[in-house]
Amino acid sequence: MALNIVWIAFFVIAFVIALYKFIFLNDTEIFKTLVDGMFDSAKSSVVDVAFPLTGAMVFFLGLMSIAEKAGAINWLARILNPFMKRLFPGVPEKHPAMGQMVMNFSANMLGLDNAATPFGLKAMESLQSINPEKEKASNAQIMFLVLHTSGLTLIPLTIISYRLASGSKESASVFIPLVLATICTTLASIFIVGFWQKLKWDKVLFGWIGALLGLVALMLYWVQSMGPAEKEIFSRITGNLLLLVIVVAIILGGVWKKVNVFDAFIDGAKGGFDVILKILPYLVGMLVAIRIFRDSGALGYIVEGISWVLMQTGMNTEFTPALPVAIMKPFSGSGARGLMLDVMQVYGPDSFAGKLASTFQGSADTTFYIIALYFGSVGIKKVRYAIWAGMLADLLGVVMAIVIGYIFFK
């Protein structure tokens, strides 16, 4: 119901704004803009999103099949079972979904979106297999989805690359602030959903969270001690190197366990096309709605309204030029990326607005897109509190990103 209301609202709000612009502002091009955007988005949803995703889906689902038959997924599940079973008490111990979720989170942390999506969809499929109400999201599925939308990233490869391409002289300066912002969003996700699901907050759960934060802090301290050139090399090489190591390790692990590696790969890869066909209607529907909402100018009005309210309170509003990135990110990753690049072009990549826009881009993920993609892939129609929990976590992440931005960049 919530997703249904949001989808309808995108179109209705866009139409009302278009009428206002036509009647009161004499904008005779607004309807053409919206219709052109509608058709363009419908096309790009398939050509630019679904088709490129198909290749990654086929490859990584094939790889996942090798990992499952070699026992790697169960091995991961056993190691992280004390922590994961407290976050996902409804999932049986050592269930394959545990390892699949870990693979998804790991790919996200490395900033490898193309690898994260197939792992995540496979994890959602496994969680659906133990969901007693097939059209209604389970607690485990909501926890997984909201954690995924928090976008925890430890190696922000893509954003640093975009900053370099924009001519930044301090491309790695956002590294630490961006990681801290995503950690805040992830912790907010755990506490928000955990409070709603009445998780058992025992010393084991707090201990694991504390240990993970400690490891992150050590890594951040180590990276912070590097020079700018070293940071850029580290960011550019580490994530891709680790992904390649994982791919080779899975293949060699399959050989070690005497798995027919290529046949196992083909068995898993066959499911990639089926997944794409399932999610395609959800992708097209949501991305077209988001494009209409954006092209209508609704986002600009929201930013102007927020800026006006903040100015009345006397707050420092230097961050508002970057705010469109934060507002767009839950709806569209490509839209937010375009806005980030626009901010860096107008204000400069090393300006306060440019650095903060980069931090916003990496502090959360595309909540509505992920909800449509992941729940759509398994036929979930009742998303329960997934949307508001994800959006609340995103909001807290944006607030913390602003605070962190002022601390680091002002």
Short mmCIF file of C-alpha atoms in Angstrom, two decimals:
data_model
loop_
_atom_site.label_atom_id
_atom_site.label_comp_id
_atom_site.label_asym_id
_atom_site.label_seq_id
_atom_site.Cartn_x
_atom_site.Cartn_y
_atom_site.Cartn_z
CA MET A 1 0.00 0.00 0.00
CA ALA A 2 2.77 2.46 0.90
CA LEU A 3 4.60 1.89 -2.37
CA ASN A 4 1.32 2.22 -4.25
CA ILE A 5 0.61 5.60 -2.62
CA VAL A 6 4.11 6.90 -3.30
CA TRP A 7 3.97 5.82 -6.96
CA ILE A 8 0.60 7.53 -7.50
CA ALA A 9 1.82 10.65 -5.68
CA PHE A 10 4.78 11.04 -8.05
CA PHE A 11 2.48 11.33 -11.06
CA VAL A 12 -0.23 13.43 -9.39
CA ILE A 13 2.23 15.94 -7.89
CA ALA A 14 4.08 16.23 -11.22
CA PHE A 15 0.80 16.86 -13.07
CA VAL A 16 -0.38 19.50 -10.58
CA ILE A 17 2.96 21.33 -10.80
CA ALA A 18 2.86 21.14 -14.60
CA LEU A 19 -0.64 22.68 -14.60
CA TYR A 20 0.57 25.45 -12.29
CA LYS A 21 3.53 26.22 -14.55
CA PHE A 22 1.33 26.23 -17.66
CA ILE A 23 -1.47 28.40 -16.22
CA PHE A 24 0.46 30.83 -14.02
CA LEU A 25 4.00 30.83 -15.46
CA ASN A 26 3.01 30.44 -19.12
CA ASP A 27 5.36 27.47 -19.53
CA THR A 28 4.11 25.98 -22.80
CA GLU A 29 6.88 23.36 -22.91
CA ILE A 30 6.24 21.70 -19.55
CA PHE A 31 3.88 18.99 -20.82
CA LYS A 32 6.24 18.11 -23.66
CA THR A 33 9.10 17.95 -21.17
CA LEU A 34 7.22 15.49 -18.98
CA VAL A 35 6.03 13.31 -21.85
CA ASP A 36 9.49 13.23 -23.47
CA GLY A 37 10.98 12.35 -20.10
CA MET A 38 8.41 9.59 -19.63
CA PHE A 39 9.29 7.87 -22.90
CA ASP A 40 13.01 8.47 -22.48
CA SER A 41 12.96 7.01 -18.96
CA ALA A 42 10.93 3.98 -20.08
CA LYS A 43 13.56 3.33 -22.75
CA SER A 44 16.57 3.94 -20.49
CA SER A 45 15.07 1.71 -17.77
CA VAL A 46 15.48 -1.19 -20.16
CA VAL A 47 18.50 -0.15 -22.25
CA ASP A 48 20.64 1.60 -19.61
CA VAL A 49 19.58 -0.25 -16.45
CA ALA A 50 18.09 -3.68 -17.14
CA PHE A 51 20.35 -4.74 -20.03
CA PRO A 52 23.65 -3.79 -18.32
CA LEU A 53 22.38 -5.42 -15.13
CA THR A 54 21.69 -8.65 -17.05
CA GLY A 55 25.36 -9.34 -17.70
CA ALA A 56 26.35 -8.75 -14.09
CA MET A 57 23.36 -10.79 -12.90
CA VAL A 58 24.21 -13.78 -15.08
CA PHE A 59 27.90 -13.76 -14.11
CA PHE A 60 27.53 -13.29 -10.37
CA LEU A 61 24.60 -15.69 -9.99
CA GLY A 62 26.78 -18.26 -11.75
CA LEU A 63 29.57 -17.46 -9.35
CA MET A 64 27.15 -17.74 -6.43
CA SER A 65 26.20 -21.24 -7.60
CA ILE A 66 29.86 -22.31 -7.45
CA ALA A 67 30.21 -20.78 -3.97
CA GLU A 68 27.12 -22.61 -2.71
CA LYS A 69 28.20 -26.00 -4.05
CA ALA A 70 31.72 -25.50 -2.68
CA GLY A 71 30.31 -24.66 0.76
CA ALA A 72 31.62 -21.07 0.86
CA ILE A 73 28.20 -19.55 1.61
CA ASN A 74 27.60 -21.91 4.55
CA TRP A 75 31.13 -21.19 5.80
CA LEU A 76 30.42 -17.46 5.84
CA ALA A 77 27.10 -18.07 7.55
CA ARG A 78 28.78 -20.11 10.31
CA ILE A 79 31.42 -17.47 11.01
CA LEU A 80 28.97 -14.57 11.27
CA ASN A 81 26.13 -16.58 12.76
CA PRO A 82 26.36 -15.08 16.32
CA PHE A 83 25.91 -11.56 14.90
CA MET A 84 23.55 -12.28 12.03
CA LYS A 85 21.13 -14.43 14.00
CA ARG A 86 20.53 -11.50 16.35
CA LEU A 87 19.78 -9.13 13.48
CA PHE A 88 17.74 -11.80 11.70
CA PRO A 89 16.21 -13.97 14.44
CA GLY A 90 13.57 -15.32 12.05
CA VAL A 91 16.19 -16.91 9.78
CA PRO A 92 17.33 -20.44 10.75
CA GLU A 93 20.93 -20.76 11.86
CA LYS A 94 23.42 -21.42 9.05
CA HIS A 95 20.76 -20.74 6.42
CA PRO A 96 22.29 -19.90 2.99
CA ALA A 97 20.62 -16.47 3.11
CA MET A 98 23.04 -15.47 5.87
CA GLY A 99 26.09 -15.94 3.67
CA GLN A 100 24.37 -14.37 0.66
CA MET A 101 23.52 -11.26 2.67
CA VAL A 102 27.14 -11.03 3.83
CA MET A 103 28.29 -11.21 0.19
CA ASN A 104 25.87 -8.39 -0.67
CA PHE A 105 27.03 -6.21 2.23
CA SER A 106 30.68 -6.89 1.38
CA ALA A 107 30.23 -5.84 -2.25
CA ASN A 108 28.44 -2.69 -1.10
CA MET A 109 31.22 -1.84 1.33
CA LEU A 110 33.71 -2.07 -1.53
CA GLY A 111 31.58 0.27 -3.61
CA LEU A 112 30.92 -2.46 -6.21
CA ASP A 113 27.25 -1.93 -7.06
CA ASN A 114 27.17 -4.31 -10.03
CA ALA A 115 28.37 -7.17 -7.84
CA ALA A 116 26.16 -6.27 -4.87
CA THR A 117 22.85 -6.44 -6.76
CA PRO A 118 23.00 -10.12 -7.86
CA PHE A 119 24.08 -11.19 -4.37
CA GLY A 120 21.28 -9.13 -2.85
CA LEU A 121 18.62 -10.52 -5.16
CA LYS A 122 19.77 -14.05 -4.40
CA ALA A 123 19.60 -13.30 -0.68
CA MET A 124 16.09 -11.88 -1.05
CA GLU A 125 15.05 -15.03 -2.93
CA SER A 126 16.40 -17.21 -0.11
CA LEU A 127 14.59 -15.12 2.52
CA GLN A 128 11.40 -15.43 0.48
CA SER A 129 11.68 -19.23 0.61
CA ILE A 130 11.16 -19.11 4.40
CA ASN A 131 8.60 -16.29 4.33
CA PRO A 132 5.22 -17.71 5.43
CA GLU A 133 3.24 -14.89 3.78
CA LYS A 134 4.57 -14.66 0.23
CA GLU A 135 3.04 -11.28 -0.68
CA LYS A 136 3.98 -9.63 2.62
CA ALA A 137 7.53 -8.61 3.53
CA SER A 138 8.94 -10.53 6.49
CA ASN A 139 10.90 -8.90 9.31
CA ALA A 140 14.13 -10.42 7.96
CA GLN A 141 13.48 -9.07 4.46
CA ILE A 142 12.80 -5.58 5.81
CA MET A 143 15.93 -5.60 7.99
CA PHE A 144 18.03 -6.75 5.03
CA LEU A 145 16.51 -4.21 2.67
CA VAL A 146 16.87 -1.23 5.02
CA LEU A 147 20.47 -2.20 5.82
CA HIS A 148 21.13 -2.44 2.11
CA THR A 149 19.60 0.99 1.44
CA SER A 150 21.87 2.49 4.09
CA GLY A 151 24.63 2.05 1.51
CA LEU A 152 27.52 1.23 3.86
CA THR A 153 30.66 1.96 1.85
CA LEU A 154 34.24 1.65 3.05
CA ILE A 155 35.97 2.07 -0.32
CA PRO A 156 34.17 4.88 -2.23
CA LEU A 157 35.78 4.06 -5.58
CA THR A 158 33.18 5.59 -7.87
CA ILE A 159 32.82 8.94 -6.13
CA ILE A 160 36.57 9.52 -5.96
CA SER A 161 36.79 8.67 -9.66
CA TYR A 162 34.09 11.23 -10.50
CA ARG A 163 35.89 13.86 -8.43
CA LEU A 164 39.15 13.15 -10.27
CA ALA A 165 37.35 13.43 -13.61
CA SER A 166 35.90 16.79 -12.50
CA GLY A 167 39.38 18.18 -11.97
CA SER A 168 39.56 17.89 -8.19
CA LYS A 169 42.94 18.49 -6.57
CA GLU A 170 41.68 16.90 -3.35
CA SER A 171 39.70 13.96 -4.74
CA ALA A 172 40.29 11.72 -1.70
CA SER A 173 39.39 14.42 0.84
CA VAL A 174 35.83 13.05 1.07
CA PHE A 175 37.02 9.53 1.91
CA ILE A 176 36.78 9.69 5.71
CA PRO A 177 33.66 11.93 5.90
CA LEU A 178 31.84 9.71 3.41
CA VAL A 179 32.64 6.51 5.31
CA LEU A 180 31.61 8.10 8.63
CA ALA A 181 28.32 9.26 7.10
CA THR A 182 27.47 5.80 5.76
CA ILE A 183 28.32 4.23 9.12
CA CYS A 184 25.90 6.64 10.80
CA THR A 185 23.17 5.72 8.29
CA THR A 186 23.80 2.00 8.78
CA LEU A 187 23.70 2.27 12.59
CA ALA A 188 20.50 4.31 12.30
CA SER A 189 19.02 1.54 10.14
CA ILE A 190 19.92 -1.14 12.71
CA PHE A 191 18.48 0.81 15.62
CA ILE A 192 15.31 1.97 13.82
CA VAL A 193 14.36 -1.46 12.45
CA GLY A 194 15.69 -3.24 15.53
CA PHE A 195 13.53 -1.11 17.81
CA TRP A 196 10.45 -1.77 15.66
CA GLN A 197 11.14 -5.51 15.51
CA LYS A 198 11.99 -5.64 19.24
CA LEU A 199 15.37 -7.27 18.73
CA LYS A 200 17.21 -8.67 21.71
CA TRP A 201 19.94 -6.12 22.45
CA ASP A 202 22.37 -8.32 24.37
CA LYS A 203 26.10 -8.01 24.95
CA VAL A 204 26.86 -10.23 21.95
CA LEU A 205 25.07 -7.89 19.54
CA PHE A 206 26.65 -4.79 21.08
CA GLY A 207 30.01 -6.57 21.11
CA TRP A 208 29.85 -7.37 17.39
CA ILE A 209 28.76 -3.84 16.52
CA GLY A 210 31.55 -2.44 18.68
CA ALA A 211 34.13 -4.76 17.12
CA LEU A 212 33.05 -3.86 13.58
CA LEU A 213 33.19 -0.16 14.43
CA GLY A 214 36.65 -0.71 15.90
CA LEU A 215 37.88 -2.36 12.70
CA VAL A 216 36.42 0.46 10.64
CA ALA A 217 38.05 3.05 12.92
CA LEU A 218 41.45 1.35 12.55
CA MET A 219 41.11 1.24 8.78
CA LEU A 220 40.05 4.88 8.65
CA TYR A 221 42.99 5.87 10.87
CA TRP A 222 45.37 3.97 8.60
CA VAL A 223 43.96 5.53 5.44
CA GLN A 224 43.92 8.99 7.02
CA SER A 225 47.66 8.68 7.67
CA MET A 226 48.29 8.28 3.93
CA GLY A 227 49.16 11.15 1.64
CA PRO A 228 46.65 12.34 -1.01
CA ALA A 229 48.33 10.38 -3.81
CA GLU A 230 48.45 7.20 -1.72
CA LYS A 231 44.76 7.54 -0.83
CA GLU A 232 43.80 7.81 -4.48
CA ILE A 233 45.86 4.73 -5.39
CA PHE A 234 44.43 2.83 -2.42
CA SER A 235 40.86 3.77 -3.35
CA ARG A 236 41.35 2.96 -7.01
CA ILE A 237 43.03 -0.43 -6.52
CA THR A 238 41.72 -1.99 -3.31
CA GLY A 239 38.06 -2.63 -4.13
CA ASN A 240 38.72 -4.04 -7.59
CA LEU A 241 41.61 -6.14 -6.33
CA LEU A 242 39.51 -7.62 -3.52
CA LEU A 243 36.65 -8.40 -5.91
CA LEU A 244 39.03 -10.19 -8.26
CA VAL A 245 40.50 -12.11 -5.30
CA ILE A 246 36.98 -13.18 -4.26
CA VAL A 247 36.13 -14.35 -7.80
CA VAL A 248 39.35 -16.39 -8.11
CA ALA A 249 39.01 -17.75 -4.55
CA ILE A 250 35.47 -19.00 -5.26
CA ILE A 251 36.59 -20.73 -8.47
CA LEU A 252 39.65 -22.32 -6.80
CA GLY A 253 37.50 -23.27 -3.82
CA GLY A 254 35.16 -25.09 -6.18
CA VAL A 255 38.13 -26.93 -7.70
CA TRP A 256 39.36 -27.81 -4.18
CA LYS A 257 35.95 -29.24 -3.28
CA LYS A 258 35.88 -31.20 -6.55
CA VAL A 259 32.93 -29.23 -7.93
CA ASN A 260 32.40 -29.25 -11.69
CA VAL A 261 33.04 -25.51 -11.70
CA PHE A 262 31.88 -24.52 -15.17
CA ASP A 263 28.71 -26.64 -15.02
CA ALA A 264 27.89 -25.14 -11.63
CA PHE A 265 28.45 -21.68 -13.08
CA ILE A 266 26.09 -22.35 -16.00
CA ASP A 267 23.40 -23.74 -13.66
CA GLY A 268 23.42 -20.56 -11.60
CA ALA A 269 23.82 -18.19 -14.55
CA LYS A 270 20.65 -19.50 -16.23
CA GLY A 271 18.61 -17.88 -13.47
CA GLY A 272 19.91 -14.41 -14.31
CA PHE A 273 17.50 -13.87 -17.21
CA ASP A 274 14.55 -15.05 -15.13
CA VAL A 275 15.36 -12.48 -12.44
CA ILE A 276 15.62 -9.66 -15.00
CA LEU A 277 12.24 -10.56 -16.49
CA LYS A 278 10.68 -10.48 -13.01
CA ILE A 279 12.06 -7.10 -12.03
CA LEU A 280 11.70 -5.32 -15.38
CA PRO A 281 8.10 -4.10 -14.84
CA TYR A 282 9.00 -2.78 -11.38
CA LEU A 283 12.08 -1.01 -12.76
CA VAL A 284 10.20 0.68 -15.59
CA GLY A 285 7.28 1.71 -13.39
CA MET A 286 9.37 3.23 -10.62
CA LEU A 287 12.01 4.91 -12.79
CA VAL A 288 9.41 6.54 -15.05
CA ALA A 289 7.53 7.88 -12.01
CA ILE A 290 10.75 9.27 -10.52
CA ARG A 291 11.72 10.92 -13.83
CA ILE A 292 8.30 12.64 -14.15
CA PHE A 293 8.53 13.85 -10.55
CA ARG A 294 12.01 15.26 -11.14
CA ASP A 295 11.30 16.88 -14.51
CA SER A 296 8.21 18.64 -13.14
CA GLY A 297 10.43 20.74 -10.90
CA ALA A 298 9.03 19.27 -7.68
CA LEU A 299 12.54 18.65 -6.38
CA GLY A 300 13.50 22.30 -6.88
CA TYR A 301 10.47 23.48 -4.93
CA ILE A 302 11.32 21.10 -2.08
CA VAL A 303 14.90 22.42 -1.91
CA GLU A 304 13.73 26.04 -2.02
CA GLY A 305 11.21 25.35 0.74
CA ILE A 306 13.80 23.72 2.98
CA SER A 307 16.27 26.55 2.33
CA TRP A 308 13.65 29.18 3.21
CA VAL A 309 12.71 27.43 6.45
CA LEU A 310 16.37 27.12 7.47
CA MET A 311 17.04 30.77 6.68
CA GLN A 312 14.17 31.80 8.97
CA THR A 313 15.83 29.95 11.83
CA GLY A 314 19.10 31.79 11.26
CA MET A 315 21.02 28.58 10.49
CA ASN A 316 24.01 28.52 8.22
CA THR A 317 22.67 27.51 4.79
CA GLU A 318 25.92 27.06 2.88
CA PHE A 319 25.07 23.39 2.48
CA THR A 320 21.82 23.97 0.56
CA PRO A 321 23.41 24.01 -2.95
CA ALA A 322 24.34 20.36 -2.34
CA LEU A 323 20.96 19.45 -0.84
CA PRO A 324 19.33 18.36 -4.16
CA VAL A 325 21.78 15.42 -4.23
CA ALA A 326 20.61 14.24 -0.79
CA ILE A 327 16.94 14.61 -1.72
CA MET A 328 17.30 12.85 -5.07
CA LYS A 329 19.44 9.92 -3.84
CA PRO A 330 16.60 7.85 -2.28
CA PHE A 331 14.70 8.10 -5.58
CA SER A 332 17.34 7.83 -8.31
CA GLY A 333 21.03 7.01 -8.17
CA SER A 334 21.66 8.30 -11.70
CA GLY A 335 19.66 11.47 -10.97
CA ALA A 336 21.65 12.10 -7.80
CA ARG A 337 24.90 11.46 -9.65
CA GLY A 338 23.93 13.98 -12.31
CA LEU A 339 23.11 16.56 -9.65
CA MET A 340 26.41 15.88 -7.87
CA LEU A 341 28.33 16.45 -11.11
CA ASP A 342 26.33 19.62 -11.72
CA VAL A 343 27.19 20.96 -8.24
CA MET A 344 30.88 20.21 -8.81
CA GLN A 345 30.77 21.93 -12.19
CA VAL A 346 29.02 25.06 -10.87
CA TYR A 347 30.78 25.45 -7.50
CA GLY A 348 33.95 23.42 -8.10
CA PRO A 349 34.72 19.87 -6.92
CA ASP A 350 36.88 21.14 -4.05
CA SER A 351 34.37 23.73 -2.81
CA PHE A 352 32.34 23.11 0.35
CA ALA A 353 29.24 22.40 -1.77
CA GLY A 354 31.20 20.08 -4.07
CA LYS A 355 32.65 18.05 -1.22
CA LEU A 356 29.33 17.87 0.61
CA ALA A 357 27.52 16.78 -2.58
CA SER A 358 30.04 13.94 -2.88
CA THR A 359 29.40 12.98 0.73
CA PHE A 360 25.62 13.01 0.19
CA GLN A 361 26.01 10.82 -2.89
CA GLY A 362 27.75 8.13 -0.84
CA SER A 363 25.93 8.43 2.49
CA ALA A 364 22.88 6.33 1.48
CA ASP A 365 21.47 4.29 -1.37
CA THR A 366 18.45 4.52 -3.69
CA THR A 367 15.71 3.45 -1.29
CA PHE A 368 12.72 3.46 -3.66
CA TYR A 369 14.64 1.83 -6.50
CA ILE A 370 15.93 -0.93 -4.21
CA ILE A 371 12.48 -1.55 -2.70
CA ALA A 372 10.94 -1.88 -6.18
CA LEU A 373 13.82 -4.03 -7.43
CA TYR A 374 14.25 -6.43 -4.51
CA PHE A 375 10.64 -6.85 -3.40
CA GLY A 376 9.51 -6.96 -7.03
CA SER A 377 11.92 -9.81 -7.77
CA VAL A 378 10.10 -12.09 -5.29
CA GLY A 379 6.55 -10.77 -5.69
CA ILE A 380 6.29 -8.82 -2.41
CA LYS A 381 3.30 -6.43 -2.59
CA LYS A 382 2.91 -5.43 1.05
CA VAL A 383 6.14 -3.70 2.06
CA ARG A 384 4.88 -2.82 5.58
CA TYR A 385 7.16 -0.24 7.26
CA ALA A 386 10.15 -0.71 4.91
CA ILE A 387 9.71 2.65 3.16
CA TRP A 388 9.43 4.89 6.22
CA ALA A 389 12.20 3.02 8.06
CA GLY A 390 14.53 3.40 5.08
CA MET A 391 13.63 7.05 4.58
CA LEU A 392 14.09 7.85 8.28
CA ALA A 393 17.52 6.23 8.23
CA ASP A 394 18.34 8.22 5.08
CA LEU A 395 17.23 11.45 6.79
CA LEU A 396 19.42 10.79 9.83
CA GLY A 397 22.29 9.98 7.47
CA VAL A 398 21.84 13.31 5.66
CA VAL A 399 21.79 15.23 8.94
CA MET A 400 24.98 13.49 10.08
CA ALA A 401 26.59 14.08 6.67
CA ILE A 402 25.93 17.81 7.05
CA VAL A 403 27.42 17.82 10.56
CA ILE A 404 30.44 15.81 9.42
CA GLY A 405 30.83 18.07 6.39
CA TYR A 406 31.01 21.20 8.56
CA ILE A 407 33.53 19.51 10.88
CA PHE A 408 35.83 18.35 8.05
CA PHE A 409 35.41 20.98 5.37
CA LYS A 410 34.75 24.29 7.20
#
